[in-house]
mmCIF file of C-alpha atoms and ligand atoms in Angstrom:
data_model
loop_
_atom_site.group_PDB
_atom_site.id
_atom_site.type_symbol
_atom_site.label_atom_id
_atom_site.label_comp_id
_atom_site.label_asym_id
_atom_site.label_seq_id
_atom_site.Cartn_x
_atom_site.Cartn_y
_atom_site.Cartn_z
ATOM 1 C CA MET W 418 -13.626 4.609 -3.836
ATOM 2 C CA SER W 419 -11.442 3.882 -6.923
ATOM 3 C CA VAL W 420 -8.313 5.394 -8.053
ATOM 4 C CA SER W 421 -5.980 4.374 -10.808
ATOM 5 C CA LYS W 422 -2.649 4.551 -9.088
ATOM 6 C CA LYS W 423 -2.291 2.301 -6.091
ATOM 7 C CA ILE W 424 -0.120 3.464 -3.436
ATOM 8 C CA THR W 425 1.734 1.912 -0.547
ATOM 9 C CA ILE W 426 0.696 2.537 3.024
ATOM 10 C CA ALA W 427 2.952 1.607 5.934
ATOM 11 C CA ILE W 428 1.798 1.249 9.402
ATOM 12 C CA ASP W 429 4.229 0.842 12.357
ATOM 13 C CA GLY W 430 4.012 1.140 15.892
ATOM 14 C CA TYR W 431 4.152 -0.519 19.438
ATOM 15 C CA SER W 432 2.530 -3.882 20.257
ATOM 16 C CA SER W 433 -1.267 -4.119 20.489
ATOM 17 C CA CYS W 434 -1.883 -0.803 19.313
ATOM 18 C CA GLY W 435 -4.610 -1.825 16.835
ATOM 19 C CA LYS W 436 -2.211 -1.501 13.883
ATOM 20 C CA SER W 437 -3.551 -4.548 12.107
ATOM 21 C CA THR W 438 -7.232 -3.352 12.846
ATOM 22 C CA LEU W 439 -6.554 0.005 11.094
ATOM 23 C CA ALA W 440 -4.523 -1.723 8.200
ATOM 24 C CA LYS W 441 -7.371 -4.210 7.629
ATOM 25 C CA ALA W 442 -10.069 -1.486 7.518
ATOM 26 C CA LEU W 443 -7.935 0.874 5.217
ATOM 27 C CA ALA W 444 -7.276 -2.105 2.861
ATOM 28 C CA LYS W 445 -10.962 -2.988 2.676
ATOM 29 C CA GLN W 446 -11.923 0.522 1.982
ATOM 30 C CA LEU W 447 -9.458 1.045 -0.613
ATOM 31 C CA ASN W 448 -9.527 -2.576 -2.170
ATOM 32 C CA TYR W 449 -6.023 -3.000 -1.418
ATOM 33 C CA ILE W 450 -4.075 -6.047 0.034
ATOM 34 C CA PHE W 451 -3.421 -6.262 3.576
ATOM 35 C CA ILE W 452 -0.361 -7.841 5.112
ATOM 36 C CA ASP W 453 0.229 -8.260 8.844
ATOM 37 C CA THR W 454 4.053 -8.801 8.792
ATOM 38 C CA GLY W 455 3.867 -9.543 12.698
ATOM 39 C CA ALA W 456 2.203 -12.944 11.744
ATOM 40 C CA MET W 457 5.085 -13.880 9.468
ATOM 41 C CA TYR W 458 7.633 -13.306 12.437
ATOM 42 C CA ARG W 459 5.163 -15.211 14.684
ATOM 43 C CA ALA W 460 5.061 -18.145 12.220
ATOM 44 C CA VAL W 461 8.808 -18.401 12.132
ATOM 45 C CA ALA W 462 8.826 -18.309 16.021
ATOM 46 C CA LEU W 463 6.260 -21.169 15.964
ATOM 47 C CA TYR W 464 8.453 -23.137 13.546
ATOM 48 C CA ALA W 465 11.454 -22.696 15.815
ATOM 49 C CA PHE W 466 9.212 -23.599 18.925
ATOM 50 C CA GLU W 467 8.047 -26.791 17.315
ATOM 51 C CA LYS W 468 11.426 -27.669 16.505
ATOM 52 C CA LYS W 469 12.401 -27.061 20.088
ATOM 53 C CA TRP W 470 14.981 -24.452 19.131
ATOM 54 C CA ILE W 471 13.554 -21.940 21.485
ATOM 55 C CA ASN W 472 12.430 -21.812 25.160
ATOM 56 C CA GLU W 473 12.499 -19.379 28.062
ATOM 57 C CA ASN W 474 16.221 -19.942 28.509
ATOM 58 C CA SER W 475 17.729 -20.557 25.225
ATOM 59 C CA LEU W 476 17.624 -20.081 21.469
ATOM 60 C CA ASN W 477 19.309 -22.081 18.992
ATOM 61 C CA ALA W 478 19.841 -19.384 16.332
ATOM 62 C CA ILE W 479 22.351 -21.151 14.234
ATOM 63 C CA ALA W 480 19.894 -24.132 13.634
ATOM 64 C CA LEU W 481 17.018 -21.786 12.652
ATOM 65 C CA ILE W 482 19.307 -19.750 10.336
ATOM 66 C CA GLU W 483 20.466 -22.970 8.690
ATOM 67 C CA ASN W 484 16.916 -24.087 8.081
ATOM 68 C CA LEU W 485 15.388 -20.719 6.932
ATOM 69 C CA ASN W 486 14.947 -22.207 3.358
ATOM 70 C CA GLU W 487 12.652 -24.851 4.795
ATOM 71 C CA ILE W 488 10.160 -22.275 5.881
ATOM 72 C CA GLU W 489 7.420 -21.384 3.395
ATOM 73 C CA LEU W 490 4.934 -18.677 4.320
ATOM 74 C CA HIS W 491 1.959 -17.434 2.623
ATOM 75 C CA PHE W 492 -1.471 -15.838 3.373
ATOM 76 C CA GLU W 493 -4.888 -17.034 2.119
ATOM 77 C CA ILE W 494 -8.122 -15.249 2.502
ATOM 78 C CA ASN W 495 -10.647 -16.944 4.805
ATOM 79 C CA PRO W 496 -13.754 -17.427 2.826
ATOM 80 C CA ASN W 497 -15.942 -17.123 5.920
ATOM 81 C CA ASN W 498 -14.762 -13.867 7.096
ATOM 82 C CA GLY W 499 -12.700 -12.426 4.201
ATOM 83 C CA LYS W 500 -9.668 -12.129 6.436
ATOM 84 C CA PRO W 501 -6.192 -13.220 5.384
ATOM 85 C CA GLU W 502 -4.679 -16.103 7.360
ATOM 86 C CA ILE W 503 -1.167 -17.187 7.565
ATOM 87 C CA PHE W 504 0.126 -20.660 6.369
ATOM 88 C CA LEU W 505 3.345 -22.128 7.632
ATOM 89 C CA ASN W 506 4.546 -24.832 5.398
ATOM 90 C CA HIS W 507 1.018 -25.188 3.965
ATOM 91 C CA LYS W 508 -0.596 -25.435 7.406
ATOM 92 C CA ASN W 509 -3.021 -22.824 8.693
ATOM 93 C CA VAL W 510 -1.299 -21.506 11.891
ATOM 94 C CA GLU W 511 -3.371 -18.229 12.366
ATOM 95 C CA SER W 512 -4.594 -19.171 15.754
ATOM 96 C CA LYS W 513 -1.474 -20.960 16.939
ATOM 97 C CA ILE W 514 0.699 -17.884 16.552
ATOM 98 C CA ARG W 515 -1.447 -15.708 18.786
ATOM 99 C CA SER W 516 -0.699 -17.644 22.032
ATOM 100 C CA LEU W 517 1.040 -15.961 24.780
ATOM 101 C CA GLU W 518 3.908 -18.516 24.493
ATOM 102 C CA ILE W 519 4.743 -17.509 20.962
ATOM 103 C CA SER W 520 4.151 -13.756 21.935
ATOM 104 C CA ASN W 521 6.916 -14.335 24.556
ATOM 105 C CA PHE W 522 9.291 -15.726 22.017
ATOM 106 C CA VAL W 523 8.652 -13.807 18.941
ATOM 107 C CA SER W 524 10.734 -10.543 19.695
ATOM 108 C CA LYS W 525 13.887 -12.810 20.179
ATOM 109 C CA ILE W 526 13.319 -14.472 16.707
ATOM 110 C CA ALA W 527 12.570 -11.101 15.131
ATOM 111 C CA SER W 528 15.844 -9.675 16.306
ATOM 112 C CA ILE W 529 17.807 -12.389 14.225
ATOM 113 C CA LYS W 530 19.355 -10.471 11.109
ATOM 114 C CA GLU W 531 18.972 -13.549 8.740
ATOM 115 C CA VAL W 532 15.216 -13.958 9.619
ATOM 116 C CA ARG W 533 14.561 -10.334 9.018
ATOM 117 C CA SER W 534 16.426 -10.365 5.607
ATOM 118 C CA LYS W 535 14.162 -13.323 4.432
ATOM 119 C CA LEU W 536 11.134 -11.762 5.568
ATOM 120 C CA VAL W 537 11.682 -8.253 4.300
ATOM 121 C CA SER W 538 12.604 -9.541 0.900
ATOM 122 C CA GLU W 539 9.196 -11.498 0.797
ATOM 123 C CA GLN W 540 7.349 -8.467 2.033
ATOM 124 C CA ARG W 541 8.828 -6.315 -0.668
ATOM 125 C CA LYS W 542 7.927 -8.957 -3.388
ATOM 126 C CA MET W 543 4.235 -8.782 -2.035
ATOM 127 C CA GLY W 544 4.307 -4.952 -2.306
ATOM 128 C CA LEU W 545 5.991 -4.699 -5.662
ATOM 129 C CA ASN W 546 2.966 -3.376 -7.299
ATOM 130 C CA GLY W 547 1.614 -0.941 -4.731
ATOM 131 C CA GLY W 548 -2.082 -1.326 -3.691
ATOM 132 C CA ILE W 549 -0.957 -2.675 -0.280
ATOM 133 C CA VAL W 550 -1.379 -1.682 3.369
ATOM 134 C CA MET W 551 1.379 -3.335 5.441
ATOM 135 C CA ASP W 552 1.683 -3.217 9.179
ATOM 136 C CA GLY W 553 4.725 -4.083 11.407
ATOM 137 C CA ARG W 554 7.640 -2.416 13.088
ATOM 138 C CA ASP W 555 9.956 -1.563 10.168
ATOM 139 C CA ILE W 556 7.710 -1.064 7.231
ATOM 140 C CA GLY W 557 8.147 2.665 6.869
ATOM 141 C CA SER W 558 11.803 2.632 7.808
ATOM 142 C CA VAL W 559 13.166 -0.474 6.073
ATOM 143 C CA VAL W 560 10.635 -2.445 3.979
ATOM 144 C CA PHE W 561 9.125 0.490 2.141
ATOM 145 C CA PRO W 562 11.002 3.621 2.948
ATOM 146 C CA ASN W 563 9.215 5.336 -0.015
ATOM 147 C CA ALA W 564 5.845 4.345 0.989
ATOM 148 C CA GLU W 565 3.460 7.251 0.012
ATOM 149 C CA VAL W 566 1.791 7.231 3.263
ATOM 150 C CA LYS W 567 3.209 6.216 6.660
ATOM 151 C CA PHE W 568 1.553 6.066 10.025
ATOM 152 C CA PHE W 569 3.201 5.358 13.399
ATOM 153 C CA ILE W 570 0.629 4.298 16.085
ATOM 154 C CA THR W 571 1.019 4.311 19.705
ATOM 155 C CA ALA W 572 -1.258 4.143 22.759
ATOM 156 C CA ASP W 573 -0.932 4.205 26.554
ATOM 157 C CA PRO W 574 0.512 0.681 27.569
ATOM 158 C CA LYS W 575 -2.309 0.170 30.207
ATOM 159 C CA ILE W 576 -5.003 0.966 27.721
ATOM 160 C CA ARG W 577 -3.286 -1.454 25.206
ATOM 161 C CA ALA W 578 -3.125 -4.264 27.887
ATOM 162 C CA GLU W 579 -6.816 -3.831 28.678
ATOM 163 C CA ARG W 580 -7.915 -4.085 25.131
ATOM 164 C CA ARG W 581 -5.880 -7.159 24.503
ATOM 165 C CA PHE W 582 -7.073 -8.696 27.853
ATOM 166 C CA LYS W 583 -10.682 -8.234 26.610
ATOM 167 C CA GLU W 584 -10.005 -9.764 23.253
ATOM 168 C CA LEU W 585 -8.060 -12.843 24.735
ATOM 169 C CA SER W 586 -10.273 -13.508 27.656
ATOM 170 C CA THR W 587 -13.031 -14.747 25.277
ATOM 171 C CA SER W 588 -10.625 -17.557 23.961
ATOM 172 C CA ASN W 589 -8.271 -18.108 26.820
ATOM 173 C CA SER W 590 -9.304 -16.925 30.301
ATOM 174 C CA LYS W 591 -5.994 -18.115 31.847
ATOM 175 C CA ILE W 592 -4.049 -15.167 30.960
ATOM 176 C CA THR W 593 -4.053 -12.288 33.408
ATOM 177 C CA LEU W 594 -4.144 -8.545 32.501
ATOM 178 C CA LEU W 595 -0.656 -8.293 34.261
ATOM 179 C CA GLU W 596 0.797 -11.051 32.107
ATOM 180 C CA ILE W 597 -0.325 -9.168 28.966
ATOM 181 C CA GLU W 598 1.005 -5.863 30.085
ATOM 182 C CA LYS W 599 4.363 -7.438 30.975
ATOM 183 C CA ASN W 600 4.616 -9.160 27.653
ATOM 184 C CA LEU W 601 3.700 -6.025 25.537
ATOM 185 C CA VAL W 602 5.984 -3.719 27.560
ATOM 186 C CA GLU W 603 8.871 -6.257 27.221
ATOM 187 C CA ARG W 604 8.234 -6.518 23.583
ATOM 188 C CA ASP W 605 8.202 -2.950 22.933
ATOM 189 C CA LEU W 606 11.608 -2.600 24.699
ATOM 190 C CA LEU W 607 13.224 -5.357 22.709
ATOM 191 C CA ASP W 608 11.722 -4.272 19.383
ATOM 192 C CA SER W 609 12.846 -0.620 20.006
ATOM 193 C CA THR W 610 16.481 -1.422 21.141
ATOM 194 C CA ARG W 611 17.453 -4.332 18.944
ATOM 195 C CA GLU W 612 20.366 -3.701 16.721
ATOM 196 C CA GLU W 613 18.484 -5.043 13.431
ATOM 197 C CA SER W 614 15.941 -2.615 12.142
ATOM 198 C CA PRO W 615 14.670 -1.454 15.602
ATOM 199 C CA LEU W 616 11.080 0.251 15.773
ATOM 200 C CA VAL W 617 11.504 3.925 15.042
ATOM 201 C CA LYS W 618 9.309 6.564 14.153
ATOM 202 C CA THR W 619 10.498 8.082 10.693
ATOM 203 C CA GLU W 620 10.307 11.736 10.313
ATOM 204 C CA ASP W 621 7.865 11.424 7.431
ATOM 205 C CA SER W 622 5.292 9.381 9.455
ATOM 206 C CA ILE W 623 1.999 10.581 10.911
ATOM 207 C CA LEU W 624 1.779 9.867 14.641
ATOM 208 C CA ILE W 625 -1.463 8.622 15.901
ATOM 209 C CA ASP W 626 -1.974 8.184 19.615
ATOM 210 C CA ASN W 627 -5.290 6.216 19.806
ATOM 211 C CA SER W 628 -5.463 5.879 23.700
ATOM 212 C CA LEU W 629 -8.644 7.950 23.579
ATOM 213 C CA LEU W 630 -9.837 7.127 20.135
ATOM 214 C CA THR W 631 -12.391 4.452 19.181
ATOM 215 C CA VAL W 632 -11.599 1.950 16.276
ATOM 216 C CA ASP W 633 -14.013 3.987 14.057
ATOM 217 C CA GLU W 634 -12.442 7.354 14.917
ATOM 218 C CA GLN W 635 -9.000 6.099 14.292
ATOM 219 C CA PHE W 636 -10.063 4.747 10.894
ATOM 220 C CA GLU W 637 -11.797 7.888 9.863
ATOM 221 C CA LEU W 638 -8.704 10.136 10.929
ATOM 222 C CA ALA W 639 -6.406 7.805 8.923
ATOM 223 C CA LEU W 640 -8.566 7.573 5.891
ATOM 224 C CA ARG W 641 -8.916 11.364 5.721
ATOM 225 C CA TYR W 642 -5.027 11.512 5.676
ATOM 226 C CA VAL W 643 -4.800 8.869 2.937
ATOM 227 C CA CYS W 644 -7.362 10.533 0.750
ATOM 228 C CA LYS W 645 -5.690 13.913 1.139
ATOM 229 C CA ASN W 646 -2.486 12.199 0.124
ATOM 230 C CA LEU W 647 -4.079 10.433 -2.660
ATOM 231 C CA LYS W 648 -5.515 13.526 -4.201
ATOM 232 C CA LYS W 649 -2.049 15.139 -3.888
ATOM 233 C CA ILE W 650 -0.231 11.945 -5.452
ATOM 234 C CA THR W 651 -2.644 10.987 -8.186
ATOM 235 C CA ASN W 652 -4.580 14.451 -8.796
ATOM 236 C CA PHE W 653 -7.575 12.161 -8.008
HETATM 237 O O1 DC G 937 2.589 -7.095 15.340
HETATM 238 P P1 DC G 937 2.788 -8.318 16.148
HETATM 239 O O2 DC G 937 2.719 -8.117 17.674
HETATM 240 O O3 DC G 937 1.981 -9.496 15.912
HETATM 241 O O4 DC G 937 4.415 -8.683 15.837
HETATM 242 C C1 DC G 937 5.038 -9.819 16.557
HETATM 243 C C2 DC G 937 6.590 -9.449 16.773
HETATM 244 O O5 DC G 937 7.167 -9.433 15.519
HETATM 245 C C3 DC G 937 6.811 -8.174 17.433
HETATM 246 O O6 DC G 937 7.192 -8.378 18.837
HETATM 247 C C4 DC G 937 7.780 -7.399 16.668
HETATM 248 C C5 DC G 937 8.059 -8.302 15.573
HETATM 249 N N1 DC G 937 7.960 -7.689 14.302
HETATM 250 C C6 DC G 937 9.107 -7.044 13.715
HETATM 251 O O7 DC G 937 10.143 -7.073 14.337
HETATM 252 N N2 DC G 937 8.924 -6.482 12.486
HETATM 253 C C7 DC G 937 7.958 -6.325 11.844
HETATM 254 N N3 DC G 937 7.762 -5.916 10.583
HETATM 255 C C8 DC G 937 6.678 -6.985 12.398
HETATM 256 C C9 DC G 937 6.832 -7.593 13.543
#
């Protein structure tokens, strides 16, 4: 499919709902850029963790804020699988940021106003020319409030935990299903109740509950909606 006008597609929703899977598939189909903004927050959390500014009991937000300029983030496409991977100060940290440890800290980091301003401004630059599918928690509400297409994704927390468990158990068998469910419920609560850009469903976003949908069914549903909108917007 090729259309001249490239639009912006915002995908927000709860943790481990398959937002990135959907975003990736849409970007591939449309030949758009895919940006996983969660990876950016995770990379900042990893930076703070490696500096020992965050642990289970404390967070040195002041040190992190003072050093935000030292953090350089960018994505590079992995030539082996065609997927974008995140680099923190020129080091590929794609697998490090997915650990349960970082998952447990990241919502605290994402609630810091200064961290959000830095990342939101970088995300806006990436999407300046449209042709982007970006997923996160505040894409349709804050980063691109004028995005032509907005999705809000949700699913039953138990089903989400089971999916994530299956995914993680191939690489890290020590994590239990209960730990995963606890982490995602906690993150949803923190992300939805924080002061700075909480996770909200904007009025103009399309709600998709994918509890009973396969990855392909969700993709087909979303693509139909995107195509309908593209026709309307671009007279394609
Ligand atoms: O999508 P994810 O689970 O990788 O995101 C990691 C954390 O980052 C999540 O707990 C919420 C936060 N986040 C955010 O606050 N805003 C975004 N745009 C993306 C992620």
